[in-house]
Coordinates of N, CA and C in Angstrom, one line a residue:
Chain A
E228 N 1.4 83.0 152.7 CA 2.8 82.5 152.9 C 3.1 82.6 154.4
P229 N 3.7 81.5 155.0 CA 4.0 81.5 156.4 C 4.9 82.7 156.8
E230 N 4.7 83.2 158.0 CA 5.5 84.4 158.5 C 6.1 84.1 159.8
V231 N 7.2 84.8 160.1 CA 7.8 84.9 161.4 C 7.2 86.2 162.1
T232 N 6.7 86.0 163.2 CA 6.0 87.1 163.9 C 6.9 87.6 165.1
Q233 N 7.1 88.9 165.2 CA 7.9 89.4 166.3 C 7.0 90.4 167.1
T234 N 7.2 90.4 168.4 CA 6.5 91.4 169.3 C 7.4 91.8 170.4
P235 N 7.4 93.1 170.9 CA 6.6 94.1 170.3 C 7.3 94.7 169.0
S236 N 6.7 95.6 168.3 CA 7.3 96.2 167.1 C 8.3 97.3 167.6
H237 N 7.9 98.0 168.7 CA 8.8 99.0 169.2 C 8.8 98.8 170.7
Q238 N 10.0 99.1 171.3 CA 10.1 99.0 172.8 C 11.1 100.1 173.2
V239 N 10.7 100.9 174.2 CA 11.6 101.9 174.8 C 11.8 101.4 176.2
T240 N 13.1 101.4 176.6 CA 13.4 100.9 178.0 C 14.5 101.8 178.6
Q241 N 14.5 101.8 179.9 CA 15.5 102.6 180.6 C 16.8 101.7 180.7
M242 N 17.9 102.4 180.6 CA 19.2 101.7 180.8 C 19.2 100.9 182.1
G243 N 19.7 99.7 182.0 CA 19.8 98.9 183.2 C 18.6 97.9 183.4
Q244 N 17.5 98.2 182.6 CA 16.4 97.3 182.7 C 16.5 96.1 181.8
E245 N 15.8 95.1 182.2 CA 15.7 93.8 181.4 C 14.7 93.9 180.3
V246 N 14.9 93.4 179.2 CA 13.9 93.3 178.1 C 13.9 91.9 177.6
I247 N 12.7 91.6 177.1 CA 12.5 90.3 176.5 C 11.8 90.6 175.1
L248 N 12.5 90.1 174.1 CA 11.9 90.3 172.7 C 11.4 88.9 172.3
R249 N 10.2 88.9 171.7 CA 9.5 87.7 171.4 C 9.4 87.4 170.0
C250 N 9.4 86.1 169.6 CA 9.3 85.7 168.2 C 8.5 84.4 168.2
V251 N 7.7 84.3 167.1 CA 7.1 83.0 166.8 C 7.6 82.6 165.4
P252 N 8.5 81.7 165.4 CA 9.0 81.2 164.1 C 8.0 80.4 163.3
I253 N 8.3 80.1 162.1 CA 7.4 79.3 161.2 C 7.3 77.9 161.9
S254 N 6.1 77.4 161.9 CA 5.8 76.3 162.8 C 6.6 75.0 162.5
N255 N 7.0 74.7 161.2 CA 7.7 73.5 161.0 C 9.2 73.8 160.8
H256 N 9.7 74.9 161.1 CA 11.1 75.2 161.0 C 11.8 74.7 162.3
L257 N 13.1 74.4 162.1 CA 13.9 73.8 163.1 C 15.0 74.7 163.6
Y258 N 15.4 75.6 162.8 CA 16.6 76.5 163.2 C 16.1 77.9 163.4
F259 N 16.6 78.5 164.4 CA 16.1 79.9 164.8 C 17.3 80.8 165.1
Y260 N 17.1 82.0 164.8 CA 18.2 83.0 164.8 C 17.8 84.3 165.3
W261 N 18.7 85.1 165.9 CA 18.5 86.5 166.2 C 19.6 87.2 165.5
Y262 N 19.2 88.4 164.9 CA 20.2 89.3 164.3 C 19.9 90.7 164.8
R263 N 20.9 91.6 164.7 CA 20.8 92.9 165.2 C 21.2 93.9 164.1
Q264 N 20.6 95.0 164.0 CA 21.0 96.1 163.1 C 21.0 97.4 163.8
I265 N 22.2 97.9 164.1 CA 22.3 99.3 164.6 C 21.9 100.3 163.5
L266 N 21.3 101.4 163.8 CA 20.8 102.3 162.8 C 21.9 102.7 161.8
G267 N 21.6 102.5 160.5 CA 22.5 102.9 159.5 C 23.6 101.9 159.2
Q268 N 23.6 100.8 159.9 CA 24.6 99.8 159.7 C 24.1 98.5 159.1
K269 N 25.0 97.5 158.9 CA 24.5 96.3 158.3 C 23.9 95.4 159.4
V270 N 23.2 94.3 158.9 CA 22.6 93.3 159.8 C 23.7 92.4 160.3
E271 N 23.7 92.2 161.6 CA 24.8 91.4 162.2 C 24.2 90.1 162.9
F272 N 24.8 89.0 162.8 CA 24.4 87.8 163.4 C 24.6 87.9 164.9
L273 N 23.7 87.4 165.7 CA 23.8 87.3 167.2 C 24.0 85.9 167.6
V274 N 23.0 85.0 167.3 CA 23.0 83.7 167.8 C 22.1 82.8 166.9
S275 N 22.4 81.5 166.9 CA 21.6 80.5 166.3 C 21.2 79.4 167.3
F276 N 20.1 78.8 167.1 CA 19.5 77.9 168.1 C 18.9 76.7 167.4
Y277 N 19.3 75.5 167.8 CA 18.8 74.3 167.2 C 18.7 73.2 168.2
N278 N 17.6 72.5 168.2 CA 17.5 71.3 169.1 C 17.6 71.7 170.6
N279 N 17.0 72.9 170.9 CA 16.9 73.4 172.2 C 18.2 73.8 172.8
E280 N 19.2 74.2 172.0 CA 20.4 74.7 172.5 C 21.0 75.7 171.5
I281 N 21.9 76.5 172.0 CA 22.6 77.4 171.1 C 23.6 76.6 170.3
S282 N 23.6 76.8 169.0 CA 24.5 76.2 168.1 C 25.7 77.1 167.7
E283 N 25.5 78.3 167.7 CA 26.6 79.3 167.4 C 26.2 80.6 168.0
K284 N 27.2 81.4 168.4 CA 26.9 82.8 168.8 C 28.1 83.7 168.4
S285 N 27.8 85.0 168.3 CA 28.8 85.9 167.9 C 29.5 86.5 169.1
E286 N 30.5 87.3 168.9 CA 31.2 88.0 170.0 C 30.2 89.0 170.7
I287 N 29.2 89.5 169.9 CA 28.3 90.5 170.5 C 27.4 89.8 171.6
F288 N 27.1 88.5 171.4 CA 26.2 87.8 172.3 C 27.0 87.4 173.5
D289 N 27.1 88.4 174.5 CA 27.9 88.1 175.7 C 26.9 87.7 176.8
D290 N 27.4 87.7 178.0 CA 26.6 87.1 179.2 C 25.3 87.9 179.4
Q291 N 25.2 89.1 178.9 CA 24.0 89.9 179.0 C 22.8 89.4 178.2
F292 N 23.1 88.6 177.2 CA 22.1 88.0 176.3 C 21.8 86.6 176.7
S293 N 20.5 86.2 176.5 CA 20.2 84.8 176.5 C 19.0 84.5 175.6
V294 N 18.9 83.3 175.2 CA 17.8 82.9 174.3 C 17.1 81.7 175.0
E295 N 15.8 81.6 174.6 CA 15.0 80.5 175.2 C 13.9 80.1 174.2
R296 N 13.6 78.8 174.2 CA 12.4 78.4 173.5 C 11.5 77.8 174.6
P297 N 10.7 78.6 175.2 CA 10.0 78.2 176.4 C 8.8 77.1 176.2
D298 N 8.3 77.1 174.9 CA 7.3 76.2 174.6 C 7.5 75.8 173.1
G299 N 6.5 75.2 172.5 CA 6.7 74.7 171.1 C 6.6 75.8 170.0
S300 N 6.3 77.0 170.4 CA 6.1 78.0 169.4 C 6.9 79.3 169.6
N301 N 7.2 79.7 170.8 CA 7.9 81.0 171.0 C 9.4 80.8 171.1
F302 N 10.1 81.9 170.7 CA 11.6 81.9 170.8 C 11.9 83.3 171.2
T303 N 12.6 83.4 172.4 CA 12.8 84.7 173.0 C 14.2 85.1 173.1
L304 N 14.5 86.4 173.1 CA 15.8 87.0 173.3 C 15.7 87.9 174.5
K305 N 16.5 87.6 175.5 CA 16.5 88.4 176.7 C 17.8 89.2 176.8
I306 N 17.7 90.5 177.1 CA 18.9 91.3 177.4 C 18.7 91.7 178.9
R307 N 19.7 91.2 179.7 CA 19.5 91.3 181.2 C 19.6 92.7 181.7
S308 N 20.5 93.5 181.3 CA 20.7 94.8 181.8 C 21.1 95.7 180.6
T309 N 20.1 96.4 180.1 CA 20.3 97.1 178.8 C 21.3 98.3 178.9
K310 N 22.0 98.5 177.8 CA 22.9 99.6 177.7 C 22.5 100.5 176.5
L311 N 23.0 101.7 176.5 CA 22.6 102.6 175.4 C 22.9 102.0 174.1
E312 N 24.1 101.3 174.0 CA 24.5 100.7 172.7 C 23.7 99.5 172.3
D313 N 22.8 99.0 173.1 CA 21.9 98.0 172.7 C 20.8 98.5 171.8
S314 N 20.6 99.8 171.7 CA 19.6 100.3 170.9 C 19.8 99.9 169.4
A315 N 18.8 99.2 168.9 CA 19.0 98.7 167.5 C 17.7 98.0 167.1
M316 N 17.6 97.6 165.9 CA 16.5 96.8 165.4 C 17.0 95.3 165.6
Y317 N 16.1 94.5 166.2 CA 16.4 93.1 166.4 C 15.5 92.3 165.5
F318 N 16.1 91.4 164.7 CA 15.3 90.5 163.8 C 15.4 89.1 164.3
C319 N 14.3 88.4 164.2 CA 14.3 87.0 164.4 C 14.1 86.3 163.1
A320 N 14.7 85.2 162.9 CA 14.6 84.4 161.6 C 14.5 82.9 161.9
S321 N 14.0 82.2 160.9 CA 14.0 80.8 161.0 C 14.2 80.2 159.7
T322 N 14.6 78.9 159.7 CA 14.7 78.1 158.5 C 14.5 76.7 158.8
G323 N 14.0 76.0 157.7 CA 13.6 74.6 157.9 C 14.7 73.6 157.9
D324 N 15.8 74.0 157.2 CA 16.9 73.1 157.2 C 18.1 73.9 156.8
T325 N 19.3 73.3 156.8 CA 20.5 74.1 156.6 C 20.7 74.5 155.2
A326 N 19.9 74.0 154.2 CA 20.1 74.4 152.8 C 19.0 75.3 152.3
G327 N 18.0 75.6 153.1 CA 16.9 76.4 152.6 C 17.1 77.9 152.9
G328 N 16.1 78.7 152.4 CA 16.2 80.1 152.6 C 15.7 80.5 154.0
Y329 N 16.1 81.6 154.5 CA 15.8 82.2 155.8 C 14.5 83.1 155.6
T330 N 13.6 83.0 156.6 CA 12.5 83.9 156.7 C 12.7 84.8 157.9
F331 N 12.7 86.1 157.7 CA 12.9 87.1 158.8 C 11.6 87.7 159.2
G332 N 11.5 88.0 160.5 CA 10.4 88.7 161.0 C 10.5 90.2 160.7
S333 N 9.5 91.0 161.1 CA 9.5 92.4 160.8 C 10.3 93.2 161.8
G334 N 10.9 92.6 162.8 CA 11.8 93.3 163.7 C 11.2 93.9 164.9
T335 N 12.0 94.1 165.9 CA 11.6 94.9 167.1 C 12.6 96.0 167.2
R336 N 12.1 97.3 167.2 CA 13.0 98.4 167.3 C 13.2 98.7 168.8
L337 N 14.3 98.5 169.4 CA 14.6 98.7 170.8 C 15.4 100.0 170.9
T338 N 14.8 100.8 171.8 CA 15.5 102.1 172.1 C 15.8 102.1 173.6
V339 N 17.0 102.3 174.0 CA 17.4 102.3 175.4 C 17.8 103.8 175.7
V340 N 17.1 104.3 176.7 CA 17.3 105.7 177.1 C 17.9 105.9 178.5
Chain B
G9 N 38.9 87.0 156.9 CA 37.6 86.4 157.3 C 36.7 86.3 156.1
I10 N 35.5 85.8 156.2 CA 34.5 85.7 155.2 C 34.0 87.1 154.9
Q11 N 33.9 87.5 153.6 CA 33.4 88.8 153.2 C 32.3 88.7 152.3
V12 N 31.3 89.6 152.5 CA 30.3 89.8 151.5 C 30.3 91.3 151.2
E13 N 30.6 91.6 149.9 CA 30.7 93.1 149.5 C 29.7 93.4 148.5
Q14 N 29.1 94.6 148.6 CA 28.1 95.0 147.7 C 28.5 96.3 147.0
S15 N 28.1 96.5 145.8 CA 28.3 97.7 145.0 C 27.2 98.0 144.1
P16 N 26.9 99.3 143.8 CA 27.5 100.4 144.5 C 26.9 100.6 145.9
P17 N 27.6 101.4 146.7 CA 27.0 101.7 148.0 C 25.7 102.6 148.0
D18 N 25.7 103.5 147.0 CA 24.5 104.4 146.8 C 24.2 104.5 145.4
L19 N 22.9 104.6 145.1 CA 22.5 104.7 143.7 C 21.2 105.6 143.7
I20 N 21.2 106.6 142.8 CA 20.1 107.5 142.6 C 19.6 107.3 141.2
L21 N 18.3 107.0 141.0 CA 17.7 106.7 139.7 C 16.5 107.6 139.5
Q22 N 16.2 107.9 138.2 CA 15.0 108.4 137.8 C 14.0 107.3 137.7
E23 N 12.7 107.6 138.0 CA 11.7 106.6 137.8 C 11.7 106.1 136.4
G24 N 11.6 104.7 136.2 CA 11.6 104.2 134.9 C 12.9 103.6 134.4
A25 N 14.0 104.0 135.1 CA 15.3 103.5 134.8 C 15.6 102.1 135.3
N26 N 16.6 101.5 134.7 CA 17.0 100.1 135.1 C 18.3 100.2 135.9
S27 N 18.5 99.2 136.7 CA 19.7 99.2 137.5 C 20.2 97.8 137.8
T28 N 21.5 97.7 138.1 CA 22.1 96.4 138.4 C 22.9 96.6 139.7
L29 N 22.6 95.7 140.7 CA 23.3 95.8 142.0 C 24.1 94.5 142.0
R30 N 25.3 94.6 142.6 CA 26.2 93.5 142.6 C 26.6 93.1 144.0
C31 N 26.8 91.8 144.2 CA 27.2 91.2 145.5 C 28.3 90.2 145.2
N32 N 29.5 90.5 145.8 CA 30.6 89.6 145.7 C 30.8 88.9 147.1
F33 N 31.1 87.6 147.0 CA 31.4 86.8 148.2 C 32.7 86.1 148.1
S34 N 33.3 85.9 149.2 CA 34.8 85.5 149.2 C 35.0 84.0 149.2
D35 N 33.9 83.2 149.3 CA 34.1 81.7 149.3 C 32.9 81.1 148.8
S36 N 32.9 79.8 148.6 CA 31.8 79.1 148.1 C 30.6 79.2 149.1
V37 N 29.4 79.3 148.5 CA 28.2 79.5 149.4 C 27.2 78.4 149.1
N38 N 26.4 78.1 150.1 CA 25.3 77.2 149.8 C 23.9 77.9 149.9
N39 N 24.0 79.2 150.2 CA 22.7 80.0 150.2 C 23.1 81.4 149.9
L40 N 22.3 82.0 149.1 CA 22.5 83.4 148.7 C 21.1 84.0 148.7
Q41 N 20.9 85.1 149.5 CA 19.6 85.7 149.4 C 19.7 87.2 149.2
W42 N 18.7 87.8 148.5 CA 18.6 89.2 148.4 C 17.4 89.7 149.2
F43 N 17.6 90.8 149.9 CA 16.5 91.4 150.7 C 16.4 92.9 150.4
H44 N 15.2 93.3 150.5 CA 14.9 94.8 150.4 C 14.5 95.3 151.8
Q45 N 15.2 96.3 152.3 CA 14.8 96.8 153.6 C 14.0 98.1 153.3
N46 N 12.7 98.1 153.7 CA 11.8 99.2 153.3 C 12.0 100.3 154.4
P47 N 11.4 101.5 154.1 CA 11.6 102.6 155.0 C 11.2 102.3 156.5
W48 N 10.4 101.3 156.7 CA 10.0 101.0 158.1 C 10.9 100.0 158.7
G49 N 12.0 99.6 158.0 CA 13.0 98.7 158.6 C 12.8 97.3 158.3
Q50 N 11.7 96.9 157.7 CA 11.4 95.5 157.5 C 12.3 94.9 156.4
L51 N 12.8 93.7 156.6 CA 13.6 93.0 155.6 C 12.6 92.1 154.8
I52 N 12.5 92.4 153.5 CA 11.6 91.7 152.7 C 12.5 90.8 151.8
N53 N 12.2 89.5 151.9 CA 12.9 88.5 151.1 C 12.6 88.7 149.6
L54 N 13.6 88.9 148.8 CA 13.3 89.0 147.3 C 13.6 87.7 146.6
F55 N 14.8 87.2 146.8 CA 15.2 85.9 146.2 C 16.0 85.1 147.1
Y56 N 15.8 83.8 147.0 CA 16.7 82.8 147.5 C 17.4 82.1 146.3
I57 N 18.7 82.4 146.1 CA 19.3 82.1 144.8 C 20.7 81.7 145.0
P58 N 21.0 80.5 145.5 CA 22.4 80.0 145.6 C 23.1 79.8 144.3
S59 N 22.3 79.6 143.2 CA 22.9 79.6 141.8 C 21.8 79.8 140.8
G60 N 22.2 80.1 139.6 CA 21.2 80.2 138.5 C 20.5 81.6 138.5
T61 N 19.4 81.7 137.8 CA 18.7 82.9 137.5 C 17.2 82.7 137.9
K62 N 16.6 83.8 138.6 CA 15.2 83.8 138.9 C 14.7 85.1 138.5
Q63 N 13.4 85.1 138.2 CA 12.7 86.4 137.9 C 11.4 86.5 138.7
N64 N 11.1 87.7 139.2 CA 9.8 88.0 139.9 C 9.4 89.4 139.5
G65 N 8.5 89.4 138.5 CA 8.0 90.7 138.0 C 9.2 91.5 137.4
R66 N 9.3 92.7 137.9 CA 10.4 93.6 137.4 C 11.8 93.3 138.0
L67 N 11.8 92.4 138.9 CA 13.1 92.1 139.5 C 13.6 90.7 139.0
S68 N 14.9 90.6 138.8 CA 15.5 89.3 138.6 C 16.8 89.2 139.2
A69 N 17.3 88.0 139.4 CA 18.6 87.8 140.1 C 19.3 86.7 139.4
T70 N 20.7 86.8 139.4 CA 21.5 85.8 138.9 C 22.7 85.6 139.8
T71 N 23.0 84.3 140.2 CA 24.1 84.0 141.0 C 25.0 83.1 140.2
V72 N 26.3 83.5 140.0 CA 27.3 82.6 139.4 C 28.2 82.2 140.5
A73 N 27.9 81.0 141.0 CA 28.6 80.5 142.3 C 30.0 80.3 142.0
T74 N 30.4 79.8 140.8 CA 31.8 79.5 140.5 C 32.7 80.7 140.5
E75 N 32.0 81.9 140.2 CA 32.8 83.1 140.1 C 32.5 84.0 141.3
R76 N 31.7 83.5 142.2 CA 31.5 84.1 143.5 C 30.9 85.5 143.4
Y77 N 29.8 85.6 142.6 CA 29.1 86.9 142.6 C 27.6 86.6 142.3
S78 N 26.8 87.6 142.7 CA 25.4 87.6 142.4 C 25.0 89.0 142.0
L79 N 24.0 89.1 141.0 CA 23.5 90.4 140.5 C 22.0 90.4 140.7
L80 N 21.5 91.6 141.1 CA 20.1 91.9 141.2 C 19.8 93.0 140.2
Y81 N 18.8 92.7 139.3 CA 18.4 93.6 138.3 C 17.0 94.2 138.6
I82 N 16.9 95.5 138.6 CA 15.7 96.1 138.8 C 15.3 96.9 137.5
S83 N 14.2 96.5 136.9 CA 13.9 97.2 135.6 C 12.7 98.1 135.9
S84 N 12.6 99.1 135.0 CA 11.5 100.1 135.1 C 11.2 100.5 136.6
S85 N 12.3 101.1 137.2 CA 12.2 101.3 138.7 C 11.0 102.3 139.0
Q86 N 10.5 102.1 140.2 CA 9.4 102.9 140.8 C 9.9 103.5 142.1
T87 N 9.2 104.5 142.5 CA 9.6 105.2 143.8 C 9.5 104.2 145.0
T88 N 8.6 103.2 144.9 CA 8.5 102.2 145.9 C 9.6 101.3 146.0
D89 N 10.5 101.3 145.0 CA 11.7 100.4 145.0 C 12.8 101.0 145.9
S90 N 12.6 102.2 146.4 CA 13.6 102.9 147.2 C 13.8 102.1 148.5
G91 N 15.0 102.2 149.0 CA 15.3 101.5 150.3 C 16.7 101.0 150.2
V92 N 17.1 100.1 151.1 CA 18.4 99.5 151.1 C 18.2 98.0 150.6
Y93 N 19.1 97.6 149.8 CA 19.1 96.2 149.3 C 20.3 95.5 149.8
F94 N 20.1 94.4 150.5 CA 21.1 93.6 151.1 C 21.2 92.2 150.4
C95 N 22.4 91.8 150.2 CA 22.6 90.4 149.9 C 23.2 89.7 151.1
A96 N 22.9 88.4 151.3 CA 23.4 87.7 152.5 C 23.8 86.3 152.0
A97 N 24.9 85.8 152.5 CA 25.4 84.5 152.1 C 25.6 83.6 153.3
R98 N 25.4 82.3 153.0 CA 25.7 81.3 154.0 C 26.8 80.4 153.5
Y99 N 27.8 80.1 154.2 CA 29.0 79.4 153.7 C 29.0 77.9 154.0
G100 N 28.1 77.4 154.8 CA 28.0 76.0 155.1 C 29.1 75.6 156.0
G101 N 29.4 74.3 156.1 CA 30.3 73.8 157.0 C 29.7 73.7 158.4
A102 N 30.4 74.2 159.4 CA 29.9 74.1 160.8 C 29.0 75.3 161.1
T103 N 28.9 76.2 160.2 CA 28.0 77.4 160.5 C 26.8 77.5 159.7
N104 N 25.7 77.9 160.2 CA 24.5 78.1 159.4 C 24.1 79.6 159.3
K105 N 25.0 80.5 159.9 CA 24.6 81.9 159.9 C 24.7 82.5 158.5
L106 N 23.8 83.5 158.3 CA 23.9 84.3 157.1 C 24.8 85.5 157.4
I107 N 25.6 85.8 156.5 CA 26.5 87.0 156.6 C 26.0 88.0 155.6
F108 N 25.7 89.2 156.2 CA 25.1 90.2 155.3 C 26.2 91.1 154.7
G109 N 25.9 91.6 153.5 CA 26.7 92.7 153.0 C 26.4 94.0 153.6
T110 N 27.1 95.0 153.2 CA 26.9 96.4 153.7 C 25.7 97.1 153.0
G111 N 25.2 96.6 152.0 CA 23.9 97.1 151.4 C 24.2 98.1 150.3
T112 N 23.2 98.3 149.5 CA 23.1 99.4 148.5 C 21.9 100.2 148.8
L113 N 22.1 101.5 149.0 CA 21.0 102.4 149.3 C 20.5 103.0 147.9
L114 N 19.3 102.6 147.6 CA 18.7 103.0 146.3 C 17.6 104.1 146.6
A115 N 17.7 105.2 145.8 CA 16.7 106.2 145.9 C 16.2 106.4 144.5
V116 N 14.9 106.2 144.3 CA 14.3 106.4 143.0 C 13.4 107.7 143.0
Q117 N 13.8 108.6 142.2 CA 13.1 109.9 142.2 C 12.1 110.0 141.1
P118 N 11.0 110.6 141.4 CA 9.8 110.7 140.4 C 10.2 111.6 139.3

């Protein structure tokens, strides 16, 4: 079964540093997403991406965050200057159309110290 | 705003017992999924079920879209079923985002 691949699985960074989380969505999918889960809480939507642009973003997704699809396979989330409260599990997801199911990656656990 | 609510919040079972988890949503949906979050934090897709009933081994799910709820049934539970179960709904229209419920924490004891 096709998978969404995320790297790295864990990342520890110092406050104020930039991080890039990487995702390889399923190859024929068109819609891409980032979600975040702070420890012990529910999964929250960050941003959706379609046709090489952001289609929707949440209040969490402020100017510190950006997304990019630099080539035909990768989808990245950049946090420009990390804060302690950015510590969370970040999930990438993709879907082939607006009616189908979402496939989630295994997540990147980000710890900001 | 749009709500996805799950019950119960916590559930403790003895191995071999059956259970029913419930997900209520506040508006019509065009996608409803159930996920199991394992102890490593991975979200495992269980069912894509915007309506009707599906079964996969010991698990089954039913969504009654007109009444705005979905149920996840776990039969003959095993310790490996432990973890958090999330339902997530997409409401269509201008948005494609999935909205997650708060989850049910299941602990299956041997």
